[in-house]
PDB file of C-alpha atoms in Angstrom:
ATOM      1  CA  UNK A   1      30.463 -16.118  18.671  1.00 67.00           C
ATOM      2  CA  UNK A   2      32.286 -18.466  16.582  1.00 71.00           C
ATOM      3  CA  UNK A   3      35.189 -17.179  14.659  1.00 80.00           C
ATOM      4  CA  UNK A   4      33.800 -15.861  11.203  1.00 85.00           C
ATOM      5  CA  UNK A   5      35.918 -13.188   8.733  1.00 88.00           C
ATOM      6  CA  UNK A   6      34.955  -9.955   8.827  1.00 91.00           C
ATOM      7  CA  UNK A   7      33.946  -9.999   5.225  1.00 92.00           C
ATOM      8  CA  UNK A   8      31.356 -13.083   5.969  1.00 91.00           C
ATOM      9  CA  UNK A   9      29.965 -11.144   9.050  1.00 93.00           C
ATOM     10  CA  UNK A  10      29.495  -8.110   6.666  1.00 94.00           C
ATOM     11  CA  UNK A  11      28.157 -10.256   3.911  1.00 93.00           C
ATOM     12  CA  UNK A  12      25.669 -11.648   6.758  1.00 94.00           C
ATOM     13  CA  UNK A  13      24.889  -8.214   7.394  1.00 95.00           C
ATOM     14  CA  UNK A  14      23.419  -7.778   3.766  1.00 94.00           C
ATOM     15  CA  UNK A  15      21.800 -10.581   3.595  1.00 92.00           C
ATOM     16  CA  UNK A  16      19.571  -9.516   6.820  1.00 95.00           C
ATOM     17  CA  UNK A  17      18.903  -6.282   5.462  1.00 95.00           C
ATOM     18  CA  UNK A  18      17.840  -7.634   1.763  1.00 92.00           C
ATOM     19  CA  UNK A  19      15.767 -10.601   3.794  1.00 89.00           C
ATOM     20  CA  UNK A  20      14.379  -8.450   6.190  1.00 92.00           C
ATOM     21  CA  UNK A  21      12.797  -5.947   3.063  1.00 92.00           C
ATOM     22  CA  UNK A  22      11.802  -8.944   1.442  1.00 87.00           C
ATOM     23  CA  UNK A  23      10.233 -11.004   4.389  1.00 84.00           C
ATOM     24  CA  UNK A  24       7.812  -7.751   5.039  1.00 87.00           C
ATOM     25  CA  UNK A  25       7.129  -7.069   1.181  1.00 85.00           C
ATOM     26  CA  UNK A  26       5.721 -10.932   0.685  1.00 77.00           C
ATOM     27  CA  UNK A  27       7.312 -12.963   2.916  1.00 78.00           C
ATOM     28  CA  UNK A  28      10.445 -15.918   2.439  1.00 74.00           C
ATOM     29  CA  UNK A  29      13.294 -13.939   3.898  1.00 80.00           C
ATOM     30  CA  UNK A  30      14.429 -16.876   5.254  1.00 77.00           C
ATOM     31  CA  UNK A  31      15.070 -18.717   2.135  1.00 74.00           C
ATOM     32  CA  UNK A  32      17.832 -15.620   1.305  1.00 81.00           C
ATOM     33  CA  UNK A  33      18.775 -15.661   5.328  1.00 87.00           C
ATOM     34  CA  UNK A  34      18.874 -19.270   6.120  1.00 83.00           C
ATOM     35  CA  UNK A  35      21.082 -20.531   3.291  1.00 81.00           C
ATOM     36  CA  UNK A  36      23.584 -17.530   3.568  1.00 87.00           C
ATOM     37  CA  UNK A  37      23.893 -18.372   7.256  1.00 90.00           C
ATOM     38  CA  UNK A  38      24.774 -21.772   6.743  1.00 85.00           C
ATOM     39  CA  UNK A  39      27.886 -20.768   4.098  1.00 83.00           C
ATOM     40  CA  UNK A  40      28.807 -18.468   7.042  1.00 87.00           C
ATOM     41  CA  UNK A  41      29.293 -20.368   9.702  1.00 88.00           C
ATOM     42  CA  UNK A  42      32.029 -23.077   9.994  1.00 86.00           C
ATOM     43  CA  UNK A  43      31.182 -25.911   8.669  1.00 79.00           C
ATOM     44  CA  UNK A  44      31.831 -27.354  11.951  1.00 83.00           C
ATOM     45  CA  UNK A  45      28.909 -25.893  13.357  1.00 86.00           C
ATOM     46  CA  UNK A  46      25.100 -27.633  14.086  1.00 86.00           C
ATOM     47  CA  UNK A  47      22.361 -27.111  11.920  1.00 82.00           C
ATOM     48  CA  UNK A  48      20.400 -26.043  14.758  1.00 85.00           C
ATOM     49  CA  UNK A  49      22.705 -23.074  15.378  1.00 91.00           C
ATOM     50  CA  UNK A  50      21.792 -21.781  11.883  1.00 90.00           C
ATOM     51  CA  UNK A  51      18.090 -22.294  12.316  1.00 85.00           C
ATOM     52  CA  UNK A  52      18.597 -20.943  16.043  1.00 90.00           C
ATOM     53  CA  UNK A  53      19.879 -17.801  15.250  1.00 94.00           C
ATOM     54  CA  UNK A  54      18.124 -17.678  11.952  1.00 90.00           C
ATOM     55  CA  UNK A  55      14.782 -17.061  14.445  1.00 89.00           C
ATOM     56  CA  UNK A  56      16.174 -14.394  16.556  1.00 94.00           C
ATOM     57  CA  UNK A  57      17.177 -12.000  13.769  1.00 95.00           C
ATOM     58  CA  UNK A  58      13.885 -12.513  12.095  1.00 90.00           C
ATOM     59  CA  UNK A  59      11.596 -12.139  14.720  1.00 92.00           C
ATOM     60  CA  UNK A  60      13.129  -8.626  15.670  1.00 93.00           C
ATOM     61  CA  UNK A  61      12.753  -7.165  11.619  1.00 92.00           C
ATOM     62  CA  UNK A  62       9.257  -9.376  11.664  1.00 90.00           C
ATOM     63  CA  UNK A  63       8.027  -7.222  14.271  1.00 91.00           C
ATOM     64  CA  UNK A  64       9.053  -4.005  12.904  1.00 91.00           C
ATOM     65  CA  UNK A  65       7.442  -4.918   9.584  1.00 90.00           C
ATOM     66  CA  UNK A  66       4.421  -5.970  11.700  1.00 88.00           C
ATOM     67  CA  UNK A  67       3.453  -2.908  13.777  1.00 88.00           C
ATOM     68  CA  UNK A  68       4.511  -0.878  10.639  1.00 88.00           C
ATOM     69  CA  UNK A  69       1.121  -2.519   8.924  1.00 87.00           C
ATOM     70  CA  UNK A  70      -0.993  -2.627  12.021  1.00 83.00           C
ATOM     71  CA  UNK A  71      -1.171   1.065  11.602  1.00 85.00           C
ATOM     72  CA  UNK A  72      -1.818   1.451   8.130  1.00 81.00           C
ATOM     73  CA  UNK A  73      -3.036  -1.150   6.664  1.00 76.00           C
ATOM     74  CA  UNK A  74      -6.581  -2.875   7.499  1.00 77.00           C
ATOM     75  CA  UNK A  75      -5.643  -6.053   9.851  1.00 83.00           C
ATOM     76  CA  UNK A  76      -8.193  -7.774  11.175  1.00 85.00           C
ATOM     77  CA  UNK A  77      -5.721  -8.306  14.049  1.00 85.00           C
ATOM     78  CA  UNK A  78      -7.941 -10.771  16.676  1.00 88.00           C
ATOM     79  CA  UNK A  79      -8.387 -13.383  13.604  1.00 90.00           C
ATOM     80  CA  UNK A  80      -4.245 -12.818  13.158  1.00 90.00           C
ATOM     81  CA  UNK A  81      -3.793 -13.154  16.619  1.00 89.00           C
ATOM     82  CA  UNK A  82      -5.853 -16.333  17.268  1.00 92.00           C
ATOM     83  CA  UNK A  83      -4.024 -17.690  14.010  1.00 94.00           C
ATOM     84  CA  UNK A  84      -0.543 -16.819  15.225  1.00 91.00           C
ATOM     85  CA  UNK A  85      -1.231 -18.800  18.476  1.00 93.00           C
ATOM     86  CA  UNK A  86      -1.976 -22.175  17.189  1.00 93.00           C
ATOM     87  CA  UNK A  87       1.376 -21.253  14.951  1.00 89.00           C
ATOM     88  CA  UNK A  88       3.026 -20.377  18.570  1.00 88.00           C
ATOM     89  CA  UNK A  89       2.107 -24.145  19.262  1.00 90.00           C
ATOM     90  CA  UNK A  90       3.210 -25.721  15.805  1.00 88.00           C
ATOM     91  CA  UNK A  91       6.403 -23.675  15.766  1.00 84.00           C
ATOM     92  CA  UNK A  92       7.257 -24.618  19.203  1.00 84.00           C
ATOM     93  CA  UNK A  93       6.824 -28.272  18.454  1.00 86.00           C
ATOM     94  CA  UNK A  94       8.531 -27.855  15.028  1.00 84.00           C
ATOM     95  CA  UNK A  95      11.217 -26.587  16.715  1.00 79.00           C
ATOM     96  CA  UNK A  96      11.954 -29.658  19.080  1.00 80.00           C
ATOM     97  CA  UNK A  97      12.299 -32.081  16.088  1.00 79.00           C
ATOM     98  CA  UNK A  98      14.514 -29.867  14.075  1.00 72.00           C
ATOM     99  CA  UNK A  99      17.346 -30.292  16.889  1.00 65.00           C
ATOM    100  CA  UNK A 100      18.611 -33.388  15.092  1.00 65.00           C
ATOM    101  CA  UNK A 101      18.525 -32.543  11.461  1.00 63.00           C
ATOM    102  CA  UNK A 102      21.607 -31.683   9.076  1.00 62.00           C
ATOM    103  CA  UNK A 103      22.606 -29.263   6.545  1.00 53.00           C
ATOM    104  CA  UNK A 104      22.537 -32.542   4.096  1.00 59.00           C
ATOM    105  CA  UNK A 105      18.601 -32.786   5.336  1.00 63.00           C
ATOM    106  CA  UNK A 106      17.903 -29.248   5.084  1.00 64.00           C
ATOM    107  CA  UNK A 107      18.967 -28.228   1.641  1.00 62.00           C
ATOM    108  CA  UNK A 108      17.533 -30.218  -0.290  1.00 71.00           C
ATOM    109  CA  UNK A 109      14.123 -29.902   1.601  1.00 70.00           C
ATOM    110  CA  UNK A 110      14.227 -26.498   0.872  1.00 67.00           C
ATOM    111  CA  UNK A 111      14.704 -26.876  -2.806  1.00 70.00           C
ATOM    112  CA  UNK A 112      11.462 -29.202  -3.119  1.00 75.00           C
ATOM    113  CA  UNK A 113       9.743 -26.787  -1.243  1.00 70.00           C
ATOM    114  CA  UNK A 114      10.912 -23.421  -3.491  1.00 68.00           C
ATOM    115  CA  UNK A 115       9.541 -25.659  -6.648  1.00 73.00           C
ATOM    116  CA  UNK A 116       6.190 -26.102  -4.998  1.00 75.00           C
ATOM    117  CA  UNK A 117       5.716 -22.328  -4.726  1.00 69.00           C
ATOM    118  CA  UNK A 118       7.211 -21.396  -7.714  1.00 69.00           C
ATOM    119  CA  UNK A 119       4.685 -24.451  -9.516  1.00 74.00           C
ATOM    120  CA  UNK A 120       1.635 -22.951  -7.553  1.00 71.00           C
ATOM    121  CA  UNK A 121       2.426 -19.184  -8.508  1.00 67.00           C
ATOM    122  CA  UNK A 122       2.901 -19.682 -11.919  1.00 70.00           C
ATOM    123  CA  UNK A 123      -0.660 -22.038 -12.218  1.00 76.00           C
ATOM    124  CA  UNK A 124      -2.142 -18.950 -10.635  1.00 68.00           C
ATOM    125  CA  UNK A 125      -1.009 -16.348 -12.317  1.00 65.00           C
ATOM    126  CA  UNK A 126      -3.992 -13.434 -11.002  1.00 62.00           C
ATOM    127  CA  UNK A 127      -3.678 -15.133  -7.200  1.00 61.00           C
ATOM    128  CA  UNK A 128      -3.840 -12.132  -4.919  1.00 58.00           C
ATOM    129  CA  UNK A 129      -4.690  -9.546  -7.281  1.00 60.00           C
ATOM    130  CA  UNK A 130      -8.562  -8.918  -6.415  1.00 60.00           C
ATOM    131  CA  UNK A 131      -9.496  -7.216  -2.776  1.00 59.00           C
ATOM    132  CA  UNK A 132     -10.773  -8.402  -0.136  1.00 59.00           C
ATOM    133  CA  UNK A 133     -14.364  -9.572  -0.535  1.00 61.00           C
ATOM    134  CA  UNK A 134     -15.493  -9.099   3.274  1.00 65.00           C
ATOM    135  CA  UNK A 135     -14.830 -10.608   6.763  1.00 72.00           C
ATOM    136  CA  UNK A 136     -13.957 -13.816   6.849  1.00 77.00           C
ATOM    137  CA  UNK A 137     -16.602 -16.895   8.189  1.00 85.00           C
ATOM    138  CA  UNK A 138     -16.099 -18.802  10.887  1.00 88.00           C
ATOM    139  CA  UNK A 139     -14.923 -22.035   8.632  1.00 90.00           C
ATOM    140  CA  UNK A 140     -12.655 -20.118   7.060  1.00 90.00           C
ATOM    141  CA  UNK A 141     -11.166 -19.199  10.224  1.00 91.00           C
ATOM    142  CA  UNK A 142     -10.840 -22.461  11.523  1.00 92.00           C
ATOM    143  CA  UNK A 143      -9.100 -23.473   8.118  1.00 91.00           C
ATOM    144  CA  UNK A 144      -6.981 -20.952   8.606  1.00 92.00           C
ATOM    145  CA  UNK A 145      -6.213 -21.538  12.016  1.00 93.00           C
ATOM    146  CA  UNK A 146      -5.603 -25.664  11.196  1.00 92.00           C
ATOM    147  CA  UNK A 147      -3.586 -24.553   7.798  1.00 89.00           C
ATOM    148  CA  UNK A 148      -1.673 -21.492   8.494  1.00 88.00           C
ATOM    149  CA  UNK A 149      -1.461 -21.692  12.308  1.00 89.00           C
ATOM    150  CA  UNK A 150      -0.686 -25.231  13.406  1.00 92.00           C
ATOM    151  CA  UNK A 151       0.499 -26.575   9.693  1.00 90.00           C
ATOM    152  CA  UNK A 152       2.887 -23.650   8.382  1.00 89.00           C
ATOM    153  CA  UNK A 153       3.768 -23.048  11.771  1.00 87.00           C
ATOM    154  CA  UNK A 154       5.110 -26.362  12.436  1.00 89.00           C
ATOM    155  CA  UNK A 155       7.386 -26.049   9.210  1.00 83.00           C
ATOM    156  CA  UNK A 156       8.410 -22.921  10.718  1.00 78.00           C
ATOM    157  CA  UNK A 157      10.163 -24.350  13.486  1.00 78.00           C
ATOM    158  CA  UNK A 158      11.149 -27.317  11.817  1.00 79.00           C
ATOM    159  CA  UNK A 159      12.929 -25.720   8.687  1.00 74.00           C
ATOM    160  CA  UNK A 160      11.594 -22.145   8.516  1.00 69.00           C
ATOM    161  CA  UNK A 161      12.224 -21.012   5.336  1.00 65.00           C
ATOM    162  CA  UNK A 162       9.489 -19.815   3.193  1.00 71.00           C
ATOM    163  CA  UNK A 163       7.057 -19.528   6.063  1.00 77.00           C
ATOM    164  CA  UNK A 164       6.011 -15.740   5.571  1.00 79.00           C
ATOM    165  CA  UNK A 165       5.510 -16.651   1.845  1.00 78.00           C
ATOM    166  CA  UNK A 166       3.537 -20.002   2.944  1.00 82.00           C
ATOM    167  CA  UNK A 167       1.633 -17.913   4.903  1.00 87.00           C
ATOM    168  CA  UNK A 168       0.639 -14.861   2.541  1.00 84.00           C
ATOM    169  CA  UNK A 169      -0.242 -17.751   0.286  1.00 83.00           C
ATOM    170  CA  UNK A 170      -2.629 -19.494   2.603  1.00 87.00           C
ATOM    171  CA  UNK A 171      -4.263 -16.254   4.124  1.00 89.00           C
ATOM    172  CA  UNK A 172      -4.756 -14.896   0.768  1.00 85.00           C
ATOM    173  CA  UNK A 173      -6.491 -18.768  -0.547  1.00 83.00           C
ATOM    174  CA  UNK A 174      -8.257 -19.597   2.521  1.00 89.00           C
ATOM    175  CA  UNK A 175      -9.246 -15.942   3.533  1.00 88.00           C
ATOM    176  CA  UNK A 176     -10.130 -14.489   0.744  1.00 84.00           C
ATOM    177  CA  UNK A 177      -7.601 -11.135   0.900  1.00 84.00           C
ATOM    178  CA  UNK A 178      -5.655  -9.209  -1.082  1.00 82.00           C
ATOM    179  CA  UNK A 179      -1.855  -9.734  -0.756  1.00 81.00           C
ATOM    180  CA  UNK A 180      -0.683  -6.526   0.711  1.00 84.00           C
ATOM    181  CA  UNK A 181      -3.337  -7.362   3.900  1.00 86.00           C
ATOM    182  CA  UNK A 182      -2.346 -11.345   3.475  1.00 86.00           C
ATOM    183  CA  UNK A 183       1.297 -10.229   4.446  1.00 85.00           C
ATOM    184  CA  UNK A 184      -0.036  -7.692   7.459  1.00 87.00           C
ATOM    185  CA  UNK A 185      -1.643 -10.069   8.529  1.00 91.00           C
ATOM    186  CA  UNK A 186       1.091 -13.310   8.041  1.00 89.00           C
ATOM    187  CA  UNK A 187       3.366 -10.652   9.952  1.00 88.00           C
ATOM    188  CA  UNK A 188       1.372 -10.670  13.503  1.00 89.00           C
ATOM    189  CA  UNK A 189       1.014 -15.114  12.550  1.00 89.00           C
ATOM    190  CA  UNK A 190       4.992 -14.834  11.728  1.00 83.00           C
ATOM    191  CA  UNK A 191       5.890 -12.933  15.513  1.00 87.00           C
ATOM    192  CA  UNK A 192       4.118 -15.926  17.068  1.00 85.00           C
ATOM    193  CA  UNK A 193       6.151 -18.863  15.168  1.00 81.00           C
ATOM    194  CA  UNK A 194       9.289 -16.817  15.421  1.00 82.00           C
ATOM    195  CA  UNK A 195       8.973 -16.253  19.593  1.00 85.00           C
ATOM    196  CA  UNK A 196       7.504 -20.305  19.901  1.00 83.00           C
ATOM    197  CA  UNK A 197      10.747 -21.862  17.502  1.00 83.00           C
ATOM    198  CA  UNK A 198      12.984 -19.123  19.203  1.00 89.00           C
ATOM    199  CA  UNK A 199      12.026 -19.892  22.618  1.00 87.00           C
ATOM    200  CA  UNK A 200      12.639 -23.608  21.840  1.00 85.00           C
ATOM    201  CA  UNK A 201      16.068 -23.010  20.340  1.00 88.00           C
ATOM    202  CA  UNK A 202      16.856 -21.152  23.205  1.00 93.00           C
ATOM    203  CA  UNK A 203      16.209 -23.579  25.683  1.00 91.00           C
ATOM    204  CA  UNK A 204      18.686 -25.954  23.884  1.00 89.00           C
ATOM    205  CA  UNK A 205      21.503 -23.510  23.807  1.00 92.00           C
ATOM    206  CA  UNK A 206      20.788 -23.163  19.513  1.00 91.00           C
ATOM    207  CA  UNK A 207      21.633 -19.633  19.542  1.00 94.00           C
ATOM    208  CA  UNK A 208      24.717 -17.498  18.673  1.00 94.00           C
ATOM    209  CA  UNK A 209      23.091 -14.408  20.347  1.00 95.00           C
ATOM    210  CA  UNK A 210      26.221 -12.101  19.480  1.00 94.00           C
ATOM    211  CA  UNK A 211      25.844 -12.740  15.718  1.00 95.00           C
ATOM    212  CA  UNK A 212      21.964 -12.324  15.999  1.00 95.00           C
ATOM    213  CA  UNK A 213      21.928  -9.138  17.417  1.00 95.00           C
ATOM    214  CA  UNK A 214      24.067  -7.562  14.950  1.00 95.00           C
ATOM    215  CA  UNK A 215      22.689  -8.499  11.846  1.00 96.00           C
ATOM    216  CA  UNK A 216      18.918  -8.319  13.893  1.00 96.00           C
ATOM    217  CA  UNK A 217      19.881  -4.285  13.544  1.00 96.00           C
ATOM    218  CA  UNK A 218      19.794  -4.658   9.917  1.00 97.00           C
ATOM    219  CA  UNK A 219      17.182  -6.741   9.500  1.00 96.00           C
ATOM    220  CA  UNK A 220      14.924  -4.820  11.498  1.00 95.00           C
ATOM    221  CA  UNK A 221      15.479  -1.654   9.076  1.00 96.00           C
ATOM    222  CA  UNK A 222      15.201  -4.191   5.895  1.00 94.00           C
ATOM    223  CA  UNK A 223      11.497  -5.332   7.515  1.00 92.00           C
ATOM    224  CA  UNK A 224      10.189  -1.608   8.425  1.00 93.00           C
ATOM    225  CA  UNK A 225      11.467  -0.740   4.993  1.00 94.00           C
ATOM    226  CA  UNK A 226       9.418  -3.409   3.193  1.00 90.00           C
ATOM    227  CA  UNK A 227       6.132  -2.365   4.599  1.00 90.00           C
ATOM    228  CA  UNK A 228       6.294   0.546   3.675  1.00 91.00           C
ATOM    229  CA  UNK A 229       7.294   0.285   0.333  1.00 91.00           C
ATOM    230  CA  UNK A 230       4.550  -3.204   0.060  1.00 86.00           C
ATOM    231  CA  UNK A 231       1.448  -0.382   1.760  1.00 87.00           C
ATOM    232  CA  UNK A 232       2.389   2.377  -0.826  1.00 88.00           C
ATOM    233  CA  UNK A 233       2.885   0.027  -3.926  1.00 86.00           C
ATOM    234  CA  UNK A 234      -0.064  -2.262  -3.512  1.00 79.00           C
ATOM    235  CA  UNK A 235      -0.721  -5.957  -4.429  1.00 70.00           C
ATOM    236  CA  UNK A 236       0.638  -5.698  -7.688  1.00 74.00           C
ATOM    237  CA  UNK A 237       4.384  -4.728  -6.898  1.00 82.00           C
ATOM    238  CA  UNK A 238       3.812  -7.498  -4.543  1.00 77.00           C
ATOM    239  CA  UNK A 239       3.124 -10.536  -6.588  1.00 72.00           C
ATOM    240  CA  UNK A 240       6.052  -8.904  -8.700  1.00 77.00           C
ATOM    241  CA  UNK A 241       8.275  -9.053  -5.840  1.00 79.00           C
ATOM    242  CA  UNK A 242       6.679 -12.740  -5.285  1.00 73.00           C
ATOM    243  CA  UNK A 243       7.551 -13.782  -8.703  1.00 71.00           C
ATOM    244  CA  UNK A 244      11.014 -12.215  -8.315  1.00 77.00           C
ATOM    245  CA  UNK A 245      12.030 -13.808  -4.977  1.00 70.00           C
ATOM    246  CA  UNK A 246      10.679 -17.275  -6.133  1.00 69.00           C
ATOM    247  CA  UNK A 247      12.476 -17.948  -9.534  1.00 72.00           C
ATOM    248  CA  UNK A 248      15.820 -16.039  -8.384  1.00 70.00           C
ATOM    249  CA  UNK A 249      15.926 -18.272  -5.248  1.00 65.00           C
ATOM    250  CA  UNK A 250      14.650 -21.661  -7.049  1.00 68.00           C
ATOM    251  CA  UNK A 251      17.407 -21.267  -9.719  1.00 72.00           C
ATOM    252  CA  UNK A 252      20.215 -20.088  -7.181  1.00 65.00           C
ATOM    253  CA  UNK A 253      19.499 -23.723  -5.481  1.00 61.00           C
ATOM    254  CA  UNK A 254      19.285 -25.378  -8.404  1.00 67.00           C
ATOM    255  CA  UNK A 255      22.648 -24.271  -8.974  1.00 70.00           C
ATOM    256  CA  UNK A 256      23.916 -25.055  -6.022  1.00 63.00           C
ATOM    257  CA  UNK A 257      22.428 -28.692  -6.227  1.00 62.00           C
ATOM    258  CA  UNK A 258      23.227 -29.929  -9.311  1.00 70.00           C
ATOM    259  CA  UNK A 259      26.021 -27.542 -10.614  1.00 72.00           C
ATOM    260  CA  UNK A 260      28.077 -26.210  -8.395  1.00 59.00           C
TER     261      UNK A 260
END
C-alpha cells in the first residue's frame, strides 16, 4: 500500500461509503470514487492503479446493492444476466486499453461525459417516471445487449465513471422501465463489468488490494444502504437523487478545470 496520511485514507473511507449509497440509489459512484482516489494517491502513482482499485471496491458494494434488489424488487434477472455478459466482454476489453492512459486523459474525459448526462436529464425532464409497460421484445433486448452490454461496458473498463448511471439511463430508454427496476437491473449488468475490468487490472498488477479492501467495507454498507432506501422511496426520490449527483458533480469539475 503506498504511503497515504491517515486523514486521506479516512477521507477515502467516506468517499466509498457516500459512492457506494449513491452507485445503488441511481448509479455514478464512481464519478465521487474515482476522482477522490486520484487526489489520494501520490501523484507518483499510475492511472491504472486508481482505476484498478477503483473496480475492486465497487464491485464488492455493487453486489451488495445487487442481491439487496434481486429480492425485492421485480428483476427480470436472465435479460440482466445475458446483458451483463456482453458488458463482461466490453469491460474486459475496455480494461486492456485503459493501461496506458493518464490522469491528464482522464479528467477531462470525465467532465465531457458529466455534461452529456446532465444535457440529456435536463431535455428529459419526466425520463423514468412512468412504470414499466411489460416485458421487453426481443429487439429491445438485443439493443440493449449491443448498447448497455458491449457499449457502456467497454467505457466501464476504459474510464468507469458514470457507468451505473449510463446504464440506468439506457435500460430505462431502450427497455422501457421505471428507474428504481432500471438500477436493479444495471446492478446484476454492473457485477459483470466490475469482475471483467477487475480481472483485467489484476492481471497487470493495477491493484492496491490493501487500500481496496478497506474502503470495499464501507462501500459495501453505502451500496446495501442505497437499495434500500431507492426500493422504499420509489422512482421519484430517484431521479431527485439523479438530478442531485449530476449538477453537484458537473460543477465540482468544472471547478476543478477551469478555476481551481
Amino acid at each position: 500500500m503506498p504511503d497515504i496520511p491517515l486523514t486521506m485514507i479516512a477521507l477515502l473511507c467516506l468517499a466509498a461509503l457516500a459512492a457506494g449509497w449513491i452507485d445503488a440509489v441511481v448509479g455514478g459512484g464512481g464519478l465521487l470514487l474515482l476522482p477522490v482516489l486520484l487526489l489520494g494517491l501520490p501523484s507518483h502513482t499510475p492511472a491504472a492503479h486508481a482505476l484498478g482499485t477503483n473496480k475492486a471496491v465497487a464491485i464488492v458494494g455493487t453486489t451488495g446493492a445487487a442481491v439487496t434488489y434481486a429480492r425485492k424488487a421485480p428483476v427480470d434477472v436472465r435479460t440482466a444476466v445475458r446483458i451483463g455478459l456482453a458488458a463482461l466482454a466490453g469491460s474486459s476489453a475496455g480494461a486492456f486499453f485503459a493501461a496506458g492512459m493518464s490522469t491528464d486523459v482522464l479528467k477531462p474525459v470525465i467532465m465531457v461525459v458529466l455534461l452529456g448526462v446532465a444535457a440529456f436529464v435536463i431535455l428529459r425532464p419526466a425520463f423514468g417516471t412512468a412504470p414499466a409497460t411489460g416485458p421487453a421484445t426481443r429487439r429491445q433486448i438485443l439493443a440493449a445487449i449491443g448498447l448497455a452490454g458491449l457499449g457502456i461496458g467497454f467505457y466501464d473498463g476504459l474510464i468507469g465513471p458514470g457507468t451505473g448511471t449510463f446504464l440506468v439511463l439506457a435500460l430505462t430508454a431502450l427497455l422501457h422501465l421505471d428507474l428504481v427496476t432500471a438500477s436493479a437491473t444495471a446492478k446484476i449488468v454492473n457485477c459483470c463489468t466490475n469482475a471483467g475490468a477487475l480481472a483485467t487490472f489484476a492481471w497487470q498488477g493495477a491493484v492496491l488490494w490493501q487500500l481496496a479492501a478497506l474502503m470495499a467495507v464501507f462501500n459495501l454498507a453505502g451500496g446495501t444502504l442505497g437499495a434500500h432506501t431507492a426500493l422504499k422511496q420509489g422512482s421519484g426520490f430517484v431521479r431527485v437523487v439523479l438530478l442531485t449527483v449530476v449538477f453537484a458533480l458537473v460543477g465540482n469539475m468544472a471547478y476543478e478545470q477551469w478555476v481551481a
